[in-house]
Short mmCIF file of C-alpha atoms in Angstrom, two decimals:
data_model
loop_
_atom_site.label_atom_id
_atom_site.label_comp_id
_atom_site.label_asym_id
_atom_site.label_seq_id
_atom_site.Cartn_x
_atom_site.Cartn_y
_atom_site.Cartn_z
CA TYR A 1 17.33 12.87 3.38
CA LYS A 2 16.10 13.56 -0.14
CA TRP A 3 12.52 13.72 -1.40
CA ASN A 4 11.89 10.81 -3.76
CA MET A 5 10.16 12.74 -6.53
CA GLY A 6 10.53 9.83 -8.95
CA TRP A 7 8.50 7.55 -6.67
CA MET A 8 5.86 10.24 -6.18
CA ASN A 9 5.46 11.04 -9.88
CA ASP A 10 5.46 7.44 -11.08
CA THR A 11 3.11 6.25 -8.34
CA LEU A 12 0.55 9.02 -8.88
CA ARG A 13 0.67 8.49 -12.67
CA TYR A 14 -0.07 4.82 -12.09
CA PHE A 15 -2.95 5.38 -9.70
CA GLU A 16 -4.61 7.92 -11.99
CA LYS A 17 -5.01 5.24 -14.67
CA ASP A 18 -8.14 3.15 -15.00
CA PRO A 19 -7.48 -0.34 -13.56
CA ILE A 20 -8.14 -1.94 -16.95
CA TYR A 21 -5.00 -0.22 -18.34
CA ARG A 22 -2.74 -0.66 -15.32
CA LYS A 23 -1.18 -3.88 -16.57
CA TYR A 24 0.43 -1.82 -19.34
CA HIS A 25 2.06 0.50 -16.79
CA HIS A 26 3.16 -2.07 -14.19
CA ASP A 27 6.73 -0.74 -14.17
CA LEU A 28 5.63 2.61 -12.77
CA ILE A 29 5.28 0.81 -9.42
CA THR A 30 8.30 -1.50 -9.63
CA PHE A 31 10.88 0.94 -11.04
CA SER A 32 11.35 2.81 -7.74
CA MET A 33 13.18 -0.19 -6.28
CA VAL A 34 15.88 0.09 -8.96
CA TYR A 35 17.25 3.22 -7.27
CA ALA A 36 15.65 3.04 -3.78
CA TYR A 37 19.04 2.71 -2.02
CA SER A 38 20.98 5.32 -3.98
CA GLU A 39 19.90 7.99 -1.45
CA ARG A 40 18.20 8.20 1.94
CA PHE A 41 14.73 8.87 0.64
CA ILE A 42 11.51 10.41 1.94
CA LEU A 43 8.36 9.37 0.09
CA PRO A 44 6.39 12.61 -0.32
CA LEU A 45 2.69 13.12 -0.97
CA SER A 46 3.15 16.83 -0.52
CA HIS A 47 1.21 20.07 -0.92
CA ASP A 48 2.59 20.44 -4.45
CA GLU A 49 0.43 17.50 -5.56
CA VAL A 50 -2.88 18.83 -4.20
CA VAL A 51 -2.89 22.38 -5.60
CA HIS A 52 -3.12 24.26 -8.95
CA GLY A 53 -5.67 21.96 -10.59
CA LYS A 54 -3.89 18.71 -9.71
CA ARG A 55 -6.83 17.71 -7.45
CA ALA A 56 -6.83 16.16 -3.97
CA LEU A 57 -5.39 12.67 -3.49
CA VAL A 58 -8.72 10.85 -3.37
CA ASP A 59 -10.08 12.88 -6.28
CA LYS A 60 -7.12 11.89 -8.50
CA MET A 61 -8.30 8.28 -8.34
CA PRO A 62 -10.34 6.74 -11.15
CA GLY A 63 -13.72 5.08 -10.82
CA ASP A 64 -16.83 5.72 -8.79
CA TYR A 65 -17.01 7.01 -5.22
CA TRP A 66 -16.24 3.58 -3.68
CA GLN A 67 -13.34 2.91 -6.04
CA LYS A 68 -11.80 6.31 -5.42
CA PHE A 69 -11.55 5.55 -1.71
CA ALA A 70 -10.32 1.99 -2.30
CA ASN A 71 -7.52 3.29 -4.53
CA TYR A 72 -6.71 6.01 -2.02
CA ARG A 73 -6.27 3.39 0.72
CA ILE A 74 -3.89 1.35 -1.47
CA LEU A 75 -1.86 4.47 -2.25
CA LEU A 76 -1.31 5.28 1.41
CA GLY A 77 -0.68 1.61 2.20
CA LEU A 78 2.02 1.51 -0.47
CA GLN A 79 3.59 4.69 0.89
CA PHE A 80 3.85 3.25 4.40
CA THR A 81 5.14 -0.20 3.40
CA HIS A 82 7.61 0.90 0.69
CA PRO A 83 11.20 1.57 1.83
CA GLY A 84 11.75 5.20 2.76
CA LYS A 85 10.45 7.67 5.32
CA LYS A 86 6.97 9.17 4.94
CA LEU A 87 5.54 12.61 4.27
CA LEU A 88 1.76 12.99 4.03
CA PHE A 89 0.44 16.52 3.65
CA MET A 90 -2.43 17.70 5.84
CA GLY A 91 -5.88 16.70 4.63
CA GLY A 92 -4.51 13.48 3.20
CA GLU A 93 -5.24 11.68 6.47
CA PHE A 94 -9.03 11.94 6.03
CA ALA A 95 -9.29 12.06 2.21
CA GLN A 96 -10.08 15.73 1.78
CA MET A 97 -11.92 16.13 -1.52
CA HIS A 98 -10.94 19.70 -2.34
CA GLU A 99 -7.47 20.93 -3.21
CA TRP A 100 -5.52 22.57 -0.41
CA ARG A 101 -6.33 26.26 0.03
CA ASP A 102 -3.75 28.29 1.91
CA LYS A 103 -6.22 30.86 3.28
CA GLU A 104 -8.85 28.43 4.57
CA GLU A 105 -8.88 25.69 7.16
CA LEU A 106 -9.13 22.02 6.19
CA ASP A 107 -12.57 20.51 5.53
CA TRP A 108 -12.82 18.96 8.99
CA HIS A 109 -16.59 18.59 8.57
CA LEU A 110 -15.90 15.69 6.17
CA LEU A 111 -15.15 13.51 9.21
CA GLU A 112 -18.93 13.51 9.80
CA TYR A 113 -19.34 11.54 6.54
CA PRO A 114 -18.89 7.74 6.86
CA MET A 115 -16.34 7.20 4.06
CA HIS A 116 -14.07 10.01 5.25
CA ASN A 117 -14.33 8.85 8.86
CA LYS A 118 -13.46 5.31 7.77
CA ALA A 119 -10.59 6.59 5.64
CA ASN A 120 -9.22 8.36 8.71
CA ARG A 121 -9.54 5.18 10.76
CA PHE A 122 -7.56 3.30 8.10
CA VAL A 123 -4.76 5.88 8.23
CA LYS A 124 -4.65 5.66 12.05
CA ASP A 125 -4.48 1.86 11.94
CA LEU A 126 -1.88 1.95 9.15
CA ILE A 127 0.34 4.23 11.24
CA ALA A 128 -0.15 1.96 14.27
CA VAL A 129 0.91 -1.10 12.26
CA TYR A 130 3.94 0.80 10.92
CA ASN A 131 5.02 1.89 14.40
CA HIS A 132 4.42 -1.51 16.02
CA HIS A 133 6.20 -3.68 13.42
CA SER A 134 9.85 -2.72 13.10
CA CYS A 135 10.31 -4.61 9.82
CA PHE A 136 8.80 -1.56 8.10
CA TYR A 137 11.52 0.86 9.19
CA GLU A 138 14.57 -0.90 10.68
CA LEU A 139 16.24 -1.54 7.33
CA ASP A 140 14.72 1.33 5.35
CA HIS A 141 18.07 2.18 3.74
CA ASP A 142 19.45 -1.36 3.48
CA PRO A 143 18.64 -3.66 0.52
CA GLU A 144 18.38 -6.53 2.99
CA GLY A 145 15.10 -5.01 4.22
CA PHE A 146 13.15 -5.58 1.00
CA ARG A 147 12.50 -8.48 -1.35
CA TRP A 148 9.97 -8.90 -4.14
CA ILE A 149 7.86 -12.05 -4.06
CA ASP A 150 6.29 -11.34 -7.45
CA GLN A 151 6.78 -8.09 -9.32
CA THR A 152 5.91 -9.55 -12.74
CA ASN A 153 2.18 -10.27 -12.43
CA TYR A 154 1.23 -7.77 -15.11
CA ASP A 155 -2.00 -9.46 -16.19
CA GLN A 156 -3.64 -9.43 -12.78
CA SER A 157 -1.92 -6.21 -11.61
CA ILE A 158 -0.99 -7.85 -8.31
CA PHE A 159 2.23 -6.89 -6.51
CA SER A 160 3.72 -8.78 -3.56
CA PHE A 161 6.84 -8.13 -1.53
CA ILE A 162 8.44 -8.73 1.86
CA ARG A 163 9.75 -6.22 4.39
CA PHE A 164 12.40 -7.62 6.74
CA GLY A 165 13.63 -6.34 10.08
CA LYS A 166 17.16 -6.87 11.41
CA ASP A 167 16.02 -10.28 12.65
CA LYS A 168 15.28 -12.27 9.46
CA LYS A 169 12.36 -13.99 11.19
CA ASN A 170 10.79 -10.56 11.73
CA PHE A 171 9.09 -9.94 8.41
CA SER A 172 5.76 -9.01 6.87
CA ILE A 173 4.30 -9.70 3.43
CA VAL A 174 2.51 -6.97 1.51
CA VAL A 175 0.03 -7.82 -1.25
CA MET A 176 -1.57 -5.16 -3.47
CA ASN A 177 -4.40 -5.81 -5.91
CA MET A 178 -4.71 -2.88 -8.30
CA THR A 179 -7.94 -4.04 -9.98
CA PRO A 180 -11.53 -4.52 -8.72
CA ILE A 181 -11.34 -8.31 -9.30
CA PRO A 182 -11.17 -10.45 -6.10
CA TYR A 183 -9.24 -13.74 -5.95
CA HIS A 184 -9.78 -16.70 -3.64
CA GLU A 185 -7.24 -19.37 -2.71
CA PHE A 186 -4.47 -17.34 -4.35
CA LYS A 187 -1.11 -19.08 -3.88
CA LEU A 188 1.86 -17.04 -2.77
CA GLY A 189 5.35 -18.36 -2.07
CA VAL A 190 6.78 -17.46 1.36
CA PRO A 191 10.27 -17.79 2.88
CA GLU A 192 9.35 -19.50 6.17
CA LYS A 193 7.26 -22.53 6.98
CA GLY A 194 4.67 -22.00 9.74
CA ARG A 195 1.83 -19.69 10.69
CA TYR A 196 0.97 -16.26 9.30
CA GLU A 197 -1.70 -13.72 10.27
CA GLU A 198 -3.23 -10.85 8.35
CA ILE A 199 -2.70 -7.72 10.45
CA LEU A 200 -4.23 -5.12 8.12
CA ASN A 201 -6.55 -5.23 5.11
CA SER A 202 -7.78 -2.05 3.45
CA ASP A 203 -10.90 -3.87 2.18
CA LYS A 204 -12.45 -4.38 5.60
CA ASP A 205 -15.87 -2.79 6.05
CA ILE A 206 -14.56 -0.68 8.94
CA TYR A 207 -12.48 1.14 6.31
CA GLY A 208 -15.25 1.31 3.71
CA GLY A 209 -14.30 -1.85 1.82
CA SER A 210 -16.22 -4.92 0.62
CA ASN A 211 -15.07 -6.99 3.63
CA ILE A 212 -13.14 -9.75 1.85
CA TYR A 213 -10.17 -10.58 4.06
CA ASN A 214 -8.24 -13.38 5.80
CA GLY A 215 -9.67 -13.61 9.30
CA GLU A 216 -8.22 -16.99 10.31
CA PRO A 217 -4.52 -17.76 10.86
CA ILE A 218 -2.85 -18.88 7.63
CA THR A 219 -0.72 -22.06 7.66
CA THR A 220 1.81 -22.80 4.96
CA ILE A 221 1.36 -25.68 2.52
CA GLU A 222 4.13 -27.70 0.88
CA GLU A 223 3.91 -26.21 -2.60
CA PHE A 224 6.71 -24.55 -4.57
CA ASN A 225 5.93 -20.97 -5.61
CA HIS A 226 7.90 -17.81 -6.43
CA GLY A 227 11.21 -19.51 -5.65
CA TYR A 228 10.11 -20.77 -2.21
CA GLN A 229 9.45 -24.35 -1.08
CA GLN A 230 6.23 -23.43 0.74
CA SER A 231 3.21 -21.29 -0.02
CA ILE A 232 0.21 -19.70 1.64
CA SER A 233 -3.29 -19.67 0.18
CA ILE A 234 -5.07 -16.35 0.71
CA ASN A 235 -8.06 -14.28 -0.31
CA ILE A 236 -7.12 -11.19 -2.28
CA SER A 237 -9.80 -8.54 -2.07
CA PRO A 238 -10.63 -6.04 -4.84
CA LEU A 239 -8.64 -2.80 -5.04
CA SER A 240 -6.84 -3.48 -1.78
CA ILE A 241 -3.61 -3.76 0.13
CA CYS A 242 -3.12 -6.33 2.86
CA ILE A 243 -0.28 -6.96 5.28
CA ILE A 244 0.43 -10.51 6.46
CA LYS A 245 2.81 -11.10 9.34
CA PHE A 246 4.95 -14.18 9.91
CA VAL A 247 4.03 -15.32 13.41
CA LYS A 248 5.47 -18.73 14.26
CA GLU A 249 7.48 -21.60 12.83
#
């Protein structure tokens, strides 16, 4: 395995930018897939990035207190749904605010504060989703395991892609909204006709979000989009990542 320093540097550069400017740096997120299968990669958010004035992960994020945590949740969601194995340095799992200090323990007391406790719950649920749904790791080093739905939505700064397992009917859709603007009845092309369910949304209030999500099962409609004959119509919450699982034909 090799640490994917390109992914780490590009991704953190992108997230440190104010959402209003992100459409001009869209390729910082998409470029990693150009070389994703040239090595067996680990996606590192390591100790090197939270020391020597670089600031803690959540503190790197732009915006107010709420937006910092919303961006932080997208960052970790992207790490866990992007092809490659994962490395998250200690303190990252509950959004430690201070840089890592080698002679002191972590700021465990932050778990007593609601936003940090909710951030930790999101990380736990994200890991549970990753472990439970094999489409996120079975084909990590095979191009057949990943497909963009839309990587060209610069203006809205929305990214969408599919992660496939070995069984092509075992797949999940990942949608990231990198701005604080919500969208309703957003149409997204999908490869299979049938029923879909949202299995994780970083904007739920249990994670500290604004609670815009897709609670009901989603049924495809006959409408051509993104190269597919059918679409789903979803709510896209502000500064969020959601995972939608194909359930049944």
